[in-house]
Amino acid sequence: LAKQRGRDCVQLFDAGVELSLQAKQELLRRLAQALEAREFVLHYQPKVDMLQGRPIGVEALVRWQHPERGMLAPGEFLPTIEGSELEVELGEWVIRSALQQIDSWRALGLDLPVAVNVSARHLLRPGFVRSLRDALAQHPAIAPDRLEIEIIESTAITDMHSALEVLTACRALGVRLALDDFGTGYASLAYFRRLPVDLLKIDHSFVRDMLTDADDRAIVLSVVHLAQSFGREVIAEGVETMEHAQALIDIGCHLGQGFGIARPMPPTHIPGWMSWYTASADTDAPSFAPPP
Ligand code: C2E
Ligand code: MG
Ligand code: MG
Ligand code: MG
């Protein structure tokens, strides 16, 4: 199990410091340049079946490879681009890069489903589905269900009518859909029932404290039951320790993602990690990775 928590990103700003409007505009300008200069990269975090010790895919997570400051986490720059045109441009870049990555891994004999995070503004923008269809058409060898779109629960409820329409259209293309940070967005059950999502991702805040907090454990259990009742898959985010993995398996949640399994890593490390994880799989106990 990962004992040493080496972060894969550095921090650009002190947490909690609000940027001035001027600083924000400057950063936005710099971010637009960064996209031009190909300074954004995707790291990939494995998702596994903890019971079988089998990888099930990866999630693409964007980072900014800043020439002076190093690798910056999305929390450092996504809030700044929120609501701007750049948010959509970066989102389009993420989808295209993920598809290229699927092709590159395929060339190495690795058939790996990839999940991408899509923001509300991007998803609900006219033309999203057309652009997704075009991107898929450029990779005819990739089955559409190798791509999974993650939207946070609140995205689905901001503009329910449009969201439902777009998600249904994405589903019709054969792409898989996941509700991210599930449990934090208050989707009503009546609405949830109509959402064409394949997978619920239990937010890491509930998973983190489920061993010590009975309420959080109850929430995790309820989400697992909800998923099972509605025939959806469920995965726990934020699996940090062997104890978390065991507790999740005990309540019927076999899929997991978290630092205790693997940290997000550059795409070149993925094939090696996948072979290592598969080879070290022990059918009697959940498998965990050493620090990268
Ligand atoms: P998310 O989609 O819920 O992604 C999971 C986040 O949790 C990632 O942070 C990941 O590094 C972190 N994480 C993974 N395992 C653990 C764990 O065991 N414990 C804890 N405490 N955290 C864990 P990251 O990469 O900093 O991303 C943060 C958020 O930024 C993402 O949350 C997602 O909402 C957003 N994001 C990341 N990449 C993209 C992107 O390409 N597009 C959009 N629109 N949003 C993105
Ligand atoms: Mg996500
Ligand atoms: Mg999440
Ligand atoms: Mg999150």
Tab-separated table of C-alpha atoms and ligand atoms in Angstrom:
chain	number	residue	atom	x	y	z
A	1	LEU	CA	0.000	0.000	0.000
A	2	ALA	CA	1.212	3.488	-0.809
A	3	LYS	CA	2.771	4.724	2.396
A	4	GLN	CA	4.544	7.696	0.992
A	5	ARG	CA	2.055	10.175	-0.423
A	6	GLY	CA	4.290	11.862	-2.999
A	7	ARG	CA	1.998	14.373	-4.702
A	8	ASP	CA	2.010	14.303	-8.482
A	9	CYS	CA	1.372	18.038	-8.673
A	10	VAL	CA	2.665	21.212	-7.073
A	11	GLN	CA	0.594	24.155	-5.897
A	12	LEU	CA	0.532	27.435	-7.743
A	13	PHE	CA	-1.232	29.553	-5.155
A	14	ASP	CA	-1.723	29.446	-1.432
A	15	ALA	CA	-4.966	27.665	-0.775
A	16	GLY	CA	-7.728	30.086	0.085
A	17	VAL	CA	-6.159	33.123	-1.571
A	18	GLU	CA	-8.641	34.801	-3.899
A	19	LEU	CA	-7.168	36.053	-7.149
A	20	SER	CA	-7.794	39.682	-8.023
A	21	LEU	CA	-9.754	40.292	-11.210
A	22	GLN	CA	-6.589	41.498	-12.893
A	23	ALA	CA	-4.596	38.474	-11.804
A	24	LYS	CA	-7.413	36.256	-12.992
A	25	GLN	CA	-7.444	37.839	-16.440
A	26	GLU	CA	-3.683	37.511	-16.663
A	27	LEU	CA	-3.899	33.832	-15.728
A	28	LEU	CA	-6.671	33.283	-18.269
A	29	ARG	CA	-4.505	34.815	-20.975
A	30	ARG	CA	-1.598	32.630	-19.894
A	31	LEU	CA	-3.854	29.548	-19.945
A	32	ALA	CA	-4.971	30.264	-23.508
A	33	GLN	CA	-1.285	30.398	-24.485
A	34	ALA	CA	-0.683	27.176	-22.620
A	35	LEU	CA	-3.270	25.385	-24.736
A	36	GLU	CA	-1.606	26.708	-27.895
A	37	ALA	CA	1.821	25.707	-26.597
A	38	ARG	CA	0.580	22.192	-25.698
A	39	GLU	CA	1.441	22.630	-22.036
A	40	PHE	CA	-1.573	20.635	-20.874
A	41	VAL	CA	-1.125	16.926	-20.321
A	42	LEU	CA	-3.393	14.132	-19.223
A	43	HIS	CA	-2.446	11.837	-16.396
A	44	TYR	CA	-4.371	8.613	-15.952
A	45	GLN	CA	-5.567	6.977	-12.746
A	46	PRO	CA	-6.404	3.246	-12.839
A	47	LYS	CA	-9.848	1.977	-11.844
A	48	VAL	CA	-9.940	-1.627	-10.697
A	49	ASP	CA	-12.132	-4.499	-9.636
A	50	MET	CA	-10.718	-4.827	-6.109
A	51	LEU	CA	-12.230	-8.277	-5.563
A	52	GLN	CA	-10.851	-9.847	-8.736
A	53	GLY	CA	-7.659	-7.798	-8.810
A	54	ARG	CA	-8.444	-6.766	-12.362
A	55	PRO	CA	-8.002	-3.323	-13.979
A	56	ILE	CA	-11.227	-2.041	-15.561
A	57	GLY	CA	-10.017	1.223	-17.082
A	58	VAL	CA	-8.486	4.596	-16.331
A	59	GLU	CA	-9.684	8.147	-15.700
A	60	ALA	CA	-8.012	10.987	-17.584
A	61	LEU	CA	-7.116	13.928	-15.318
A	62	VAL	CA	-5.778	17.143	-16.791
A	63	ARG	CA	-2.575	18.822	-15.547
A	64	TRP	CA	-0.772	21.934	-16.614
A	65	GLN	CA	2.896	21.270	-17.256
A	66	HIS	CA	4.003	24.794	-16.393
A	67	PRO	CA	7.470	25.555	-17.788
A	68	GLU	CA	8.628	27.203	-14.547
A	69	ARG	CA	6.325	25.998	-11.825
A	70	GLY	CA	6.043	22.316	-12.684
A	71	MET	CA	2.995	20.105	-12.837
A	72	LEU	CA	-0.137	21.968	-11.738
A	73	ALA	CA	-3.330	20.233	-10.582
A	74	PRO	CA	-6.718	21.087	-12.126
A	75	GLY	CA	-7.801	22.852	-8.937
A	76	GLU	CA	-5.148	25.480	-9.709
A	77	PHE	CA	-6.548	26.529	-13.071
A	78	LEU	CA	-9.987	25.023	-13.841
A	79	PRO	CA	-11.793	27.540	-11.573
A	80	THR	CA	-10.171	30.370	-13.561
A	81	ILE	CA	-11.326	29.117	-16.944
A	82	GLU	CA	-14.819	28.237	-15.716
A	83	GLY	CA	-17.379	30.082	-17.808
A	84	SER	CA	-14.878	31.116	-20.484
A	85	GLU	CA	-14.533	29.914	-24.051
A	86	LEU	CA	-11.282	28.267	-22.999
A	87	GLU	CA	-13.244	25.857	-20.806
A	88	VAL	CA	-14.865	24.420	-23.910
A	89	GLU	CA	-11.632	24.422	-25.928
A	90	LEU	CA	-9.751	22.599	-23.193
A	91	GLY	CA	-12.651	20.158	-22.840
A	92	GLU	CA	-12.527	19.385	-26.564
A	93	TRP	CA	-8.780	18.899	-26.326
A	94	VAL	CA	-9.229	16.464	-23.434
A	95	ILE	CA	-11.658	14.293	-25.409
A	96	ARG	CA	-9.472	14.221	-28.517
A	97	SER	CA	-6.324	13.472	-26.511
A	98	ALA	CA	-8.036	10.663	-24.623
A	99	LEU	CA	-9.139	9.062	-27.904
A	100	GLN	CA	-5.595	9.330	-29.273
A	101	GLN	CA	-4.327	7.729	-26.092
A	102	ILE	CA	-6.766	4.825	-26.440
A	103	ASP	CA	-5.377	4.263	-29.951
A	104	SER	CA	-1.762	4.443	-28.717
A	105	TRP	CA	-2.419	1.863	-26.013
A	106	ARG	CA	-4.275	-0.318	-28.518
A	107	ALA	CA	-1.147	-0.325	-30.665
A	108	LEU	CA	0.662	-1.832	-27.651
A	109	GLY	CA	-2.035	-4.482	-27.282
A	110	LEU	CA	-3.718	-2.731	-24.354
A	111	ASP	CA	-7.473	-2.311	-24.765
A	112	LEU	CA	-8.260	0.179	-22.029
A	113	PRO	CA	-11.502	2.102	-21.499
A	114	VAL	CA	-10.839	5.765	-20.697
A	115	ALA	CA	-13.091	8.099	-18.713
A	116	VAL	CA	-12.963	11.858	-19.288
A	117	ASN	CA	-14.438	14.606	-17.130
A	118	VAL	CA	-16.780	16.951	-18.969
A	119	SER	CA	-17.891	20.249	-17.449
A	120	ALA	CA	-21.501	21.422	-17.383
A	121	ARG	CA	-20.866	24.323	-19.717
A	122	HIS	CA	-19.123	22.078	-22.225
A	123	LEU	CA	-21.741	19.329	-22.102
A	124	LEU	CA	-24.696	21.689	-22.426
A	125	ARG	CA	-23.226	23.727	-25.230
A	126	PRO	CA	-24.952	23.343	-28.595
A	127	GLY	CA	-22.829	21.167	-30.825
A	128	PHE	CA	-21.335	19.034	-28.042
A	129	VAL	CA	-22.823	15.819	-29.408
A	130	ARG	CA	-21.882	16.612	-33.003
A	131	SER	CA	-18.315	17.318	-31.960
A	132	LEU	CA	-18.181	14.088	-29.951
A	133	ARG	CA	-19.496	12.146	-32.931
A	134	ASP	CA	-16.821	13.730	-35.174
A	135	ALA	CA	-14.080	12.919	-32.678
A	136	LEU	CA	-15.204	9.276	-32.517
A	137	ALA	CA	-15.427	9.118	-36.308
A	138	GLN	CA	-11.740	10.020	-36.491
A	139	HIS	CA	-10.953	6.867	-34.513
A	140	PRO	CA	-12.989	4.181	-36.277
A	141	ALA	CA	-11.027	1.384	-34.586
A	142	ILE	CA	-12.227	2.486	-31.152
A	143	ALA	CA	-15.547	1.053	-29.994
A	144	PRO	CA	-17.543	4.007	-28.593
A	145	ASP	CA	-18.056	2.209	-25.279
A	146	ARG	CA	-14.293	2.472	-24.651
A	147	LEU	CA	-14.971	6.140	-23.906
A	148	GLU	CA	-16.780	7.117	-20.737
A	149	ILE	CA	-18.000	10.620	-19.984
A	150	GLU	CA	-18.014	11.683	-16.337
A	151	ILE	CA	-20.236	14.529	-15.336
A	152	ILE	CA	-20.632	15.730	-11.802
A	153	GLU	CA	-24.041	15.126	-10.335
A	154	SER	CA	-24.799	18.856	-10.130
A	155	THR	CA	-24.241	19.219	-13.904
A	156	ALA	CA	-27.083	16.831	-14.503
A	157	ILE	CA	-29.431	18.875	-12.344
A	158	THR	CA	-28.537	22.458	-13.344
A	159	ASP	CA	-30.588	22.266	-16.507
A	160	MET	CA	-32.284	18.909	-16.244
A	161	HIS	CA	-34.147	19.034	-19.497
A	162	SER	CA	-31.115	19.836	-21.658
A	163	ALA	CA	-28.858	17.504	-19.705
A	164	LEU	CA	-31.239	14.627	-20.224
A	165	GLU	CA	-31.383	15.318	-23.943
A	166	VAL	CA	-27.598	15.543	-24.360
A	167	LEU	CA	-26.890	12.507	-22.209
A	168	THR	CA	-29.437	10.460	-24.138
A	169	ALA	CA	-27.782	11.499	-27.401
A	170	CYS	CA	-24.318	10.565	-26.075
A	171	ARG	CA	-25.666	7.210	-24.992
A	172	ALA	CA	-27.092	6.719	-28.485
A	173	LEU	CA	-23.554	7.137	-29.851
A	174	GLY	CA	-22.555	4.190	-27.664
A	175	VAL	CA	-20.488	6.222	-25.208
A	176	ARG	CA	-20.701	5.265	-21.527
A	177	LEU	CA	-21.839	7.774	-18.923
A	178	ALA	CA	-20.843	8.170	-15.286
A	179	LEU	CA	-22.132	10.440	-12.530
A	180	ASP	CA	-19.089	11.801	-10.705
A	181	ASP	CA	-18.930	12.893	-7.052
A	182	PHE	CA	-22.230	11.107	-6.520
A	183	GLY	CA	-23.910	11.964	-3.257
A	184	THR	CA	-22.891	15.627	-3.301
A	185	GLY	CA	-25.470	16.983	-5.735
A	186	TYR	CA	-28.930	16.121	-4.426
A	187	ALA	CA	-30.397	14.645	-7.613
A	188	SER	CA	-33.926	13.552	-6.766
A	189	LEU	CA	-34.670	9.873	-7.110
A	190	ALA	CA	-37.416	10.627	-9.618
A	191	TYR	CA	-34.899	12.396	-11.834
A	192	PHE	CA	-32.065	9.966	-11.195
A	193	ARG	CA	-34.298	7.178	-12.450
A	194	ARG	CA	-34.501	8.868	-15.857
A	195	LEU	CA	-30.791	9.641	-16.204
A	196	PRO	CA	-29.212	7.240	-18.701
A	197	VAL	CA	-26.004	6.733	-16.696
A	198	ASP	CA	-24.075	3.463	-16.548
A	199	LEU	CA	-21.953	4.158	-13.489
A	200	LEU	CA	-22.189	6.003	-10.179
A	201	LYS	CA	-18.944	7.258	-8.671
A	202	ILE	CA	-19.254	7.611	-4.902
A	203	ASP	CA	-17.589	10.845	-3.852
A	204	HIS	CA	-14.313	10.370	-2.010
A	205	SER	CA	-15.464	12.466	0.951
A	206	PHE	CA	-17.894	9.707	1.972
A	207	VAL	CA	-15.415	6.927	1.288
A	208	ARG	CA	-12.611	8.621	3.212
A	209	ASP	CA	-14.510	8.688	6.489
A	210	MET	CA	-16.635	5.565	6.106
A	211	LEU	CA	-14.424	3.591	8.500
A	212	THR	CA	-14.947	6.030	11.370
A	213	ASP	CA	-18.182	7.857	10.578
A	214	ALA	CA	-21.376	5.796	10.702
A	215	ASP	CA	-23.291	8.396	8.660
A	216	ASP	CA	-20.752	8.288	5.848
A	217	ARG	CA	-20.784	4.513	5.904
A	218	ALA	CA	-24.585	4.639	5.673
A	219	ILE	CA	-24.368	6.971	2.665
A	220	VAL	CA	-21.896	4.681	0.891
A	221	LEU	CA	-24.133	1.697	1.619
A	222	SER	CA	-27.228	3.549	0.325
A	223	VAL	CA	-25.523	4.531	-2.914
A	224	VAL	CA	-24.391	0.938	-3.455
A	225	HIS	CA	-27.959	-0.276	-2.895
A	226	LEU	CA	-29.360	2.466	-5.113
A	227	ALA	CA	-27.022	1.454	-7.934
A	228	GLN	CA	-27.869	-2.204	-7.497
A	229	SER	CA	-31.623	-1.545	-7.459
A	230	PHE	CA	-31.457	0.484	-10.637
A	231	GLY	CA	-29.055	-1.859	-12.430
A	232	ARG	CA	-26.191	0.640	-12.500
A	233	GLU	CA	-22.540	-0.008	-11.782
A	234	VAL	CA	-20.950	1.680	-8.784
A	235	ILE	CA	-17.338	2.613	-8.042
A	236	ALA	CA	-15.811	4.125	-4.910
A	237	GLU	CA	-13.480	7.100	-5.350
A	238	GLY	CA	-10.797	7.871	-2.783
A	239	VAL	CA	-9.838	4.309	-1.829
A	240	GLU	CA	-6.798	5.217	0.228
A	241	THR	CA	-6.153	2.124	2.348
A	242	MET	CA	-6.576	-1.636	2.409
A	243	GLU	CA	-9.199	-1.134	5.153
A	244	HIS	CA	-11.270	1.036	2.818
A	245	ALA	CA	-11.042	-1.591	0.092
A	246	GLN	CA	-12.105	-4.367	2.454
A	247	ALA	CA	-15.017	-2.361	3.893
A	248	LEU	CA	-16.215	-1.557	0.373
A	249	ILE	CA	-15.968	-5.170	-0.754
A	250	ASP	CA	-17.883	-6.206	2.363
A	251	ILE	CA	-20.817	-3.984	1.409
A	252	GLY	CA	-20.825	-5.130	-2.210
A	253	CYS	CA	-18.851	-2.327	-3.873
A	254	HIS	CA	-16.137	-4.155	-5.781
A	255	LEU	CA	-14.939	-1.358	-8.035
A	256	GLY	CA	-12.497	1.206	-6.688
A	257	GLN	CA	-10.179	4.046	-7.561
A	258	GLY	CA	-7.838	5.861	-5.224
A	259	PHE	CA	-4.328	6.639	-4.050
A	260	GLY	CA	-4.214	3.293	-2.201
A	261	ILE	CA	-4.595	1.489	-5.515
A	262	ALA	CA	-2.684	3.838	-7.803
A	263	ARG	CA	-2.043	7.544	-8.151
A	264	PRO	CA	-2.728	9.335	-11.418
A	265	MET	CA	0.336	8.778	-13.634
A	266	PRO	CA	1.686	9.726	-17.053
A	267	PRO	CA	0.331	7.531	-19.868
A	268	THR	CA	3.728	5.901	-20.450
A	269	HIS	CA	3.556	4.333	-16.973
A	270	ILE	CA	0.136	2.780	-17.528
A	271	PRO	CA	1.070	-0.385	-19.499
A	272	GLY	CA	3.687	-1.349	-16.883
A	273	TRP	CA	1.332	-0.685	-14.013
A	274	MET	CA	-1.418	-2.730	-15.663
A	275	SER	CA	0.861	-5.762	-16.128
A	276	TRP	CA	2.168	-5.420	-12.594
A	277	TYR	CA	-1.330	-5.194	-11.114
A	278	THR	CA	-2.680	-8.083	-13.141
A	279	ALA	CA	0.310	-10.287	-12.340
A	280	SER	CA	0.258	-9.527	-8.631
A	281	ALA	CA	-3.468	-10.109	-8.351
A	282	ASP	CA	-4.228	-12.424	-5.471
A	283	THR	CA	-7.658	-13.975	-5.642
A	284	ASP	CA	-7.950	-14.071	-1.854
A	285	ALA	CA	-7.229	-10.453	-1.083
A	286	PRO	CA	-7.589	-7.077	-2.753
A	287	SER	CA	-4.475	-5.952	-4.586
A	288	PHE	CA	-2.613	-2.771	-3.845
A	289	ALA	CA	0.165	-0.974	-5.549
A	290	PRO	CA	3.457	0.173	-4.038
A	291	PRO	CA	4.221	3.878	-4.384
A	292	PRO	CA	5.061	4.849	-7.971
B	1	C2E	P1	-12.674	13.910	-10.051
B	1	C2E	O1	-13.141	13.764	-11.440
B	1	C2E	O2	-13.573	13.470	-8.960
B	1	C2E	O3	-11.274	13.166	-10.020
B	1	C2E	C1	-10.747	12.530	-8.895
B	1	C2E	C2	-9.784	13.439	-8.149
B	1	C2E	O4	-9.500	12.831	-6.906
B	1	C2E	C3	-8.448	13.633	-8.840
B	1	C2E	O5	-7.933	14.896	-8.451
B	1	C2E	C4	-7.607	12.540	-8.195
B	1	C2E	O6	-6.229	12.785	-8.243
B	1	C2E	C5	-8.122	12.608	-6.786
B	1	C2E	N1	-7.954	11.337	-6.084
B	1	C2E	C6	-7.777	10.114	-6.602
B	1	C2E	N2	-7.642	9.191	-5.640
B	1	C2E	C7	-7.762	9.844	-4.468
B	1	C2E	C8	-7.679	9.432	-3.097
B	1	C2E	O7	-7.492	8.259	-2.768
B	1	C2E	N3	-7.841	10.394	-2.154
B	1	C2E	C9	-8.050	11.697	-2.493
B	1	C2E	N4	-8.188	12.582	-1.504
B	1	C2E	N5	-8.126	12.133	-3.775
B	1	C2E	C10	-7.973	11.208	-4.755
B	1	C2E	P2	-7.434	15.964	-9.528
B	1	C2E	O8	-6.691	15.305	-10.630
B	1	C2E	O9	-6.770	17.051	-8.766
B	1	C2E	O10	-8.793	16.496	-10.136
B	1	C2E	C11	-9.711	17.208	-9.367
B	1	C2E	C12	-10.976	17.438	-10.128
B	1	C2E	O11	-10.748	18.288	-11.251
B	1	C2E	C13	-11.593	16.178	-10.724
B	1	C2E	O12	-12.292	15.460	-9.739
B	1	C2E	C14	-12.477	16.763	-11.796
B	1	C2E	O13	-13.692	17.223	-11.249
B	1	C2E	C15	-11.665	17.953	-12.253
B	1	C2E	N6	-10.957	17.577	-13.487
B	1	C2E	C16	-9.801	16.893	-13.644
B	1	C2E	N7	-9.484	16.752	-14.941
B	1	C2E	C17	-10.488	17.352	-15.633
B	1	C2E	C18	-10.751	17.542	-17.031
B	1	C2E	O14	-10.004	17.098	-17.916
B	1	C2E	N8	-11.884	18.230	-17.348
B	1	C2E	C19	-12.747	18.718	-16.391
B	1	C2E	N9	-13.844	19.393	-16.793
B	1	C2E	N10	-12.530	18.545	-15.089
B	1	C2E	C20	-11.419	17.866	-14.700
B	2	MG	MG	-13.975	12.325	-12.488
B	3	MG	MG	-15.077	12.517	-8.343
B	4	MG	MG	-14.105	15.549	-7.245
